[in-house]
Amino acid sequence: MTVTAKSLVAQNRVQQGGTISVPAKRVGAHRRANPSGLQQWLALTGRTVWTMIRYGEILVAILAPLIFTVGFYLPLKFVMQLRGVDYAQFLMPIIVMQAMAFTAISASQLSAMENANGFSTRLKTMPVVDAVPLLARMSSGVVRSAVSLTAALLFGHVIGFRFSAGFWQAALFCSFAMLISITLSLGADAIGSLSKSPEATAQALTLPQLILGMLSCGFVPEDGFPEWIRPFVRNQPISQFSFAMRDMAEGGVTASVLFPAAAWCLGLLAVFGPLAFWASMRRQ
């Protein structure tokens, strides 16, 4: 029986009050992908970490603390020894903070690059959870910071730095360093997300880092500065971080020393965090 004949038979049955069973639509074997926010975060973080490994950025994260250690320690070592200062122990916090600041600059370049090449805009047109790109960049930054921190501590051990306050103070030292890194990375990521030039972003962030670093108690004691600038040097965040981390490494930090450093860090985090989320999720 031909197709036309079958259609005529079916029409006659309908006219005679019969019914025709219509086969149900077959459900497609392939369903539309609907990844969760966790899957998206893992995919974007893995992509960024793999890019860091492929283009040697992890190697740079290892070499940067070496450059800071050699560049800061050798020129002032003998001068500080004449003043009775164990300079390896004194200098280590600022070396770690410089490494964390370097990570923040890298975070700003990454966000600016994704903004410039249209990757961020493309993600905003896809069913990606709004906060995932920022969280992925921060996660890859944490990986870079952990590598850089480990390298800085190894190089510090070579020049004579030691944790003499016990395991928990050493853990607090490392945790506080990572918190500083996340705080600075959020601020840098916000600037990078608002910019379309990775080079200009890095240059804009390098100058404040150098000024605050040099005008701090991280390299020399407070009495090494002119008296008129000592209040600023003593109370700015880099100096307060140095005081707390120095005590964490040797002797143990007290509440009176930890509180100003923690207040600075949490205050900056309260400002940079929302700013970074707004800059990352804004629709152009």
Coordinates of C-alpha atoms in Angstrom, one line a residue:
M1 CA 0.0 0.0 0.0
T2 CA 1.4 3.4 -1.0
V3 CA 1.7 6.4 1.3
T4 CA -1.3 8.1 -0.4
A5 CA -3.4 5.1 0.0
K6 CA -2.5 4.9 3.7
S7 CA -3.5 8.5 4.2
L8 CA -6.9 7.9 2.5
V9 CA -7.6 4.9 4.8
A10 CA -6.7 7.0 7.8
Q11 CA -9.1 9.8 6.7
N12 CA -11.9 7.3 6.2
R13 CA -11.4 5.9 9.7
V14 CA -11.5 9.4 11.2
Q15 CA -14.7 10.2 9.3
Q16 CA -16.2 6.9 10.6
G17 CA -15.5 7.9 14.2
G18 CA -12.3 5.9 14.5
T19 CA -9.2 7.1 16.2
I20 CA -5.6 7.0 15.1
S21 CA -2.8 6.6 17.5
V22 CA -0.1 9.1 16.8
P23 CA 3.4 8.0 17.9
A24 CA 5.0 10.2 20.6
K25 CA 7.8 12.5 19.6
R26 CA 11.1 10.9 20.1
V27 CA 13.2 12.7 22.7
G28 CA 16.5 13.7 21.2
A29 CA 19.5 11.8 22.3
H30 CA 21.6 15.0 22.7
R31 CA 20.5 17.5 25.4
R32 CA 21.6 21.1 25.6
A33 CA 24.5 21.5 28.0
N34 CA 23.6 23.3 31.2
P35 CA 26.8 23.4 33.3
S36 CA 26.7 24.5 36.9
G37 CA 28.5 27.5 38.3
L38 CA 31.1 25.1 39.8
Q39 CA 31.8 23.5 36.5
Q40 CA 32.2 26.9 34.8
W41 CA 34.6 28.0 37.6
L42 CA 36.7 24.8 37.2
A43 CA 36.8 25.2 33.5
L44 CA 37.8 28.9 33.5
T45 CA 40.3 28.4 36.3
G46 CA 41.9 25.4 34.6
R47 CA 42.1 27.4 31.4
T48 CA 43.9 30.3 33.1
V49 CA 46.3 28.0 35.1
W50 CA 47.2 26.1 32.0
T51 CA 47.9 29.3 30.1
M52 CA 50.2 30.4 33.0
I53 CA 52.1 27.2 32.7
R54 CA 52.2 27.2 29.0
Y55 CA 53.6 30.7 28.6
G56 CA 56.0 30.5 31.6
E57 CA 54.2 32.7 34.0
I58 CA 54.7 30.2 36.8
L59 CA 58.4 30.4 36.2
V60 CA 58.2 34.2 36.4
A61 CA 56.3 33.8 39.7
I62 CA 59.3 31.8 41.0
L63 CA 62.0 34.1 39.7
A64 CA 60.4 37.3 40.9
P65 CA 61.1 36.6 44.6
L66 CA 64.7 35.7 43.8
I67 CA 65.1 39.1 42.1
F68 CA 63.6 40.8 45.1
T69 CA 65.7 38.9 47.5
V70 CA 69.0 39.6 45.7
G71 CA 68.1 43.2 44.9
F72 CA 67.0 44.2 48.4
Y73 CA 69.2 42.0 50.6
L74 CA 72.7 42.5 49.1
P75 CA 72.9 46.3 49.0
L76 CA 71.8 46.9 52.6
K77 CA 73.0 43.7 54.3
F78 CA 76.3 45.1 55.7
V79 CA 74.9 48.5 56.6
M80 CA 72.2 46.8 58.7
Q81 CA 74.7 44.5 60.3
L82 CA 76.6 47.5 61.6
R83 CA 73.4 48.6 63.3
G84 CA 72.9 45.2 64.8
V85 CA 69.9 44.2 62.6
D86 CA 69.5 40.7 61.4
Y87 CA 68.5 41.9 57.9
A88 CA 67.3 38.5 56.5
Q89 CA 64.8 38.3 59.3
F90 CA 63.9 42.0 59.0
L91 CA 63.6 42.0 55.2
M92 CA 61.5 38.9 54.6
P93 CA 58.0 40.4 55.1
I94 CA 58.6 43.1 52.4
I95 CA 60.0 40.5 50.0
V96 CA 56.9 38.4 50.4
M97 CA 54.7 41.5 50.0
Q98 CA 56.5 42.5 46.9
A99 CA 55.9 39.1 45.5
M100 CA 52.2 39.3 46.4
A101 CA 52.0 42.8 44.8
F102 CA 53.6 41.3 41.6
T103 CA 50.8 38.8 41.6
A104 CA 48.3 41.6 41.8
I105 CA 49.8 43.3 38.8
S106 CA 49.6 40.1 36.9
A107 CA 45.9 39.8 37.9
S108 CA 45.3 43.3 36.5
Q109 CA 47.0 42.5 33.2
L110 CA 44.8 39.3 32.9
S111 CA 41.6 41.1 33.4
A112 CA 42.6 44.0 31.1
M113 CA 43.6 41.5 28.4
E114 CA 40.3 39.6 28.6
N115 CA 38.5 42.9 28.4
A116 CA 40.6 44.1 25.4
N117 CA 40.3 40.9 23.3
G118 CA 36.5 40.6 23.9
F119 CA 36.6 37.4 26.0
S120 CA 34.9 39.1 28.9
T121 CA 32.1 40.5 26.6
R122 CA 31.7 37.0 25.1
L123 CA 31.2 35.4 28.5
K124 CA 28.5 38.0 29.3
T125 CA 26.5 36.9 26.3
M126 CA 26.6 33.2 27.4
P127 CA 24.8 31.4 30.3
V128 CA 27.7 31.9 32.6
V129 CA 27.2 32.9 36.3
D130 CA 28.1 36.5 36.6
A131 CA 30.6 36.1 39.4
V132 CA 32.4 33.0 37.9
P133 CA 35.0 34.9 35.6
L134 CA 36.2 37.0 38.6
L135 CA 36.3 34.0 40.9
A136 CA 38.3 32.1 38.3
R137 CA 40.8 34.9 37.9
M138 CA 41.2 35.1 41.7
S139 CA 41.6 31.3 42.0
S140 CA 44.4 31.3 39.4
G141 CA 45.9 34.3 41.2
V142 CA 45.9 32.2 44.4
V143 CA 47.8 29.5 42.6
R144 CA 50.4 32.0 41.4
S145 CA 50.6 33.6 44.9
A146 CA 51.1 30.2 46.5
V147 CA 54.0 29.4 44.1
S148 CA 55.5 32.8 44.6
L149 CA 55.2 32.6 48.4
T150 CA 56.8 29.2 48.5
A151 CA 59.7 30.4 46.4
A152 CA 60.2 33.5 48.5
L153 CA 60.4 31.5 51.7
L154 CA 62.9 29.1 50.1
F155 CA 65.1 32.0 49.0
G156 CA 64.7 33.6 52.4
H157 CA 65.9 30.4 54.0
V158 CA 69.0 30.6 51.9
I159 CA 69.9 34.1 53.2
G160 CA 69.2 33.1 56.8
F161 CA 65.4 33.7 57.4
R162 CA 63.9 31.3 59.9
F163 CA 60.5 30.8 61.6
S164 CA 61.3 30.8 65.3
A165 CA 57.9 31.4 66.8
G166 CA 56.5 28.0 66.1
F167 CA 54.3 26.3 63.5
W168 CA 51.0 28.2 64.1
Q169 CA 52.7 31.6 63.9
A170 CA 54.4 30.4 60.6
A171 CA 50.9 29.3 59.3
L172 CA 49.5 32.7 60.3
F173 CA 52.4 34.4 58.4
C174 CA 51.6 32.5 55.2
S175 CA 47.8 32.9 55.6
F176 CA 48.2 36.6 56.2
A177 CA 50.4 36.9 53.1
M178 CA 47.8 35.1 51.0
L179 CA 45.1 37.4 52.4
I180 CA 47.2 40.4 51.3
S181 CA 47.6 38.9 47.9
I182 CA 43.8 38.4 47.5
T183 CA 43.1 41.9 48.7
L184 CA 45.5 43.5 46.3
S185 CA 44.5 41.3 43.4
L186 CA 40.8 42.3 43.8
G187 CA 41.8 46.0 43.6
A188 CA 44.1 45.4 40.6
D189 CA 41.4 43.2 38.9
A190 CA 38.9 46.0 39.2
I191 CA 41.3 48.5 37.6
G192 CA 42.1 46.0 34.8
S193 CA 38.4 45.3 34.2
L194 CA 37.8 49.0 33.7
S195 CA 40.8 49.3 31.3
K196 CA 41.5 47.9 27.9
S197 CA 45.3 48.3 28.0
P198 CA 47.3 45.7 30.0
E199 CA 50.5 47.7 29.6
A200 CA 49.0 50.9 30.9
T201 CA 47.4 49.1 33.8
A202 CA 50.6 47.5 34.9
Q203 CA 52.5 50.8 34.7
A204 CA 49.7 52.5 36.8
L205 CA 50.0 49.9 39.5
T206 CA 53.8 49.7 39.7
L207 CA 54.3 53.3 40.8
P208 CA 52.1 53.2 44.0
Q209 CA 53.7 49.9 44.9
L210 CA 57.2 51.4 44.7
I211 CA 56.3 54.5 46.6
L212 CA 54.6 52.8 49.4
G213 CA 57.3 50.1 49.6
M214 CA 60.1 52.6 49.7
L215 CA 58.4 54.8 52.3
S216 CA 57.7 51.9 54.7
C217 CA 59.4 50.2 57.5
G218 CA 59.8 47.1 55.4
F219 CA 63.3 48.0 54.2
V220 CA 64.8 50.1 57.0
P221 CA 63.6 50.9 60.6
E222 CA 61.5 53.9 61.3
D223 CA 64.4 55.9 62.6
G224 CA 66.1 55.7 59.2
F225 CA 63.6 58.3 57.8
P226 CA 63.5 62.0 58.4
E227 CA 61.4 62.9 61.5
W228 CA 58.8 64.8 59.6
I229 CA 57.7 61.8 57.5
R230 CA 57.9 59.2 60.2
P231 CA 54.2 59.3 61.1
F232 CA 53.2 58.5 57.6
V233 CA 55.9 55.8 57.3
R234 CA 54.9 54.2 60.6
N235 CA 51.1 54.1 60.0
Q236 CA 50.7 53.3 56.4
P237 CA 49.5 49.7 55.5
I238 CA 52.8 48.3 54.2
S239 CA 54.6 49.2 57.5
Q240 CA 51.8 47.7 59.6
F241 CA 51.9 44.5 57.6
S242 CA 55.6 44.4 58.0
F243 CA 55.4 44.8 61.8
A244 CA 52.8 42.0 62.1
M245 CA 54.5 39.5 59.8
R246 CA 57.9 40.2 61.4
D247 CA 56.5 39.3 64.8
M248 CA 54.8 36.2 63.3
A249 CA 58.1 34.9 62.2
E250 CA 60.0 35.7 65.4
G251 CA 58.6 35.9 68.9
G252 CA 54.9 35.7 68.1
V253 CA 52.5 38.5 67.1
T254 CA 50.5 40.2 69.8
A255 CA 47.0 41.6 69.5
S256 CA 48.2 45.2 69.7
V257 CA 50.4 44.6 66.6
L258 CA 48.1 42.4 64.7
F259 CA 45.0 44.6 65.0
P260 CA 46.2 47.6 62.9
A261 CA 47.5 45.3 60.2
A262 CA 44.3 43.2 60.1
A263 CA 42.1 46.4 60.2
W264 CA 44.0 47.8 57.2
C265 CA 43.7 44.5 55.3
L266 CA 40.0 44.0 56.0
G267 CA 39.2 47.6 55.3
L268 CA 40.9 47.4 51.9
L269 CA 39.2 44.1 51.2
A270 CA 35.8 45.7 52.0
V271 CA 36.5 48.4 49.4
F272 CA 38.2 46.3 46.7
G273 CA 35.9 43.3 46.8
P274 CA 32.6 45.0 45.8
L275 CA 34.5 47.2 43.4
A276 CA 36.0 44.2 41.6
F277 CA 32.6 42.4 41.4
W278 CA 30.9 45.5 40.0
A279 CA 33.7 46.1 37.5
S280 CA 33.6 42.4 36.4
M281 CA 29.8 42.1 36.1
R282 CA 28.9 45.5 34.6
R283 CA 27.3 45.4 31.2
Q284 CA 28.9 47.7 28.6

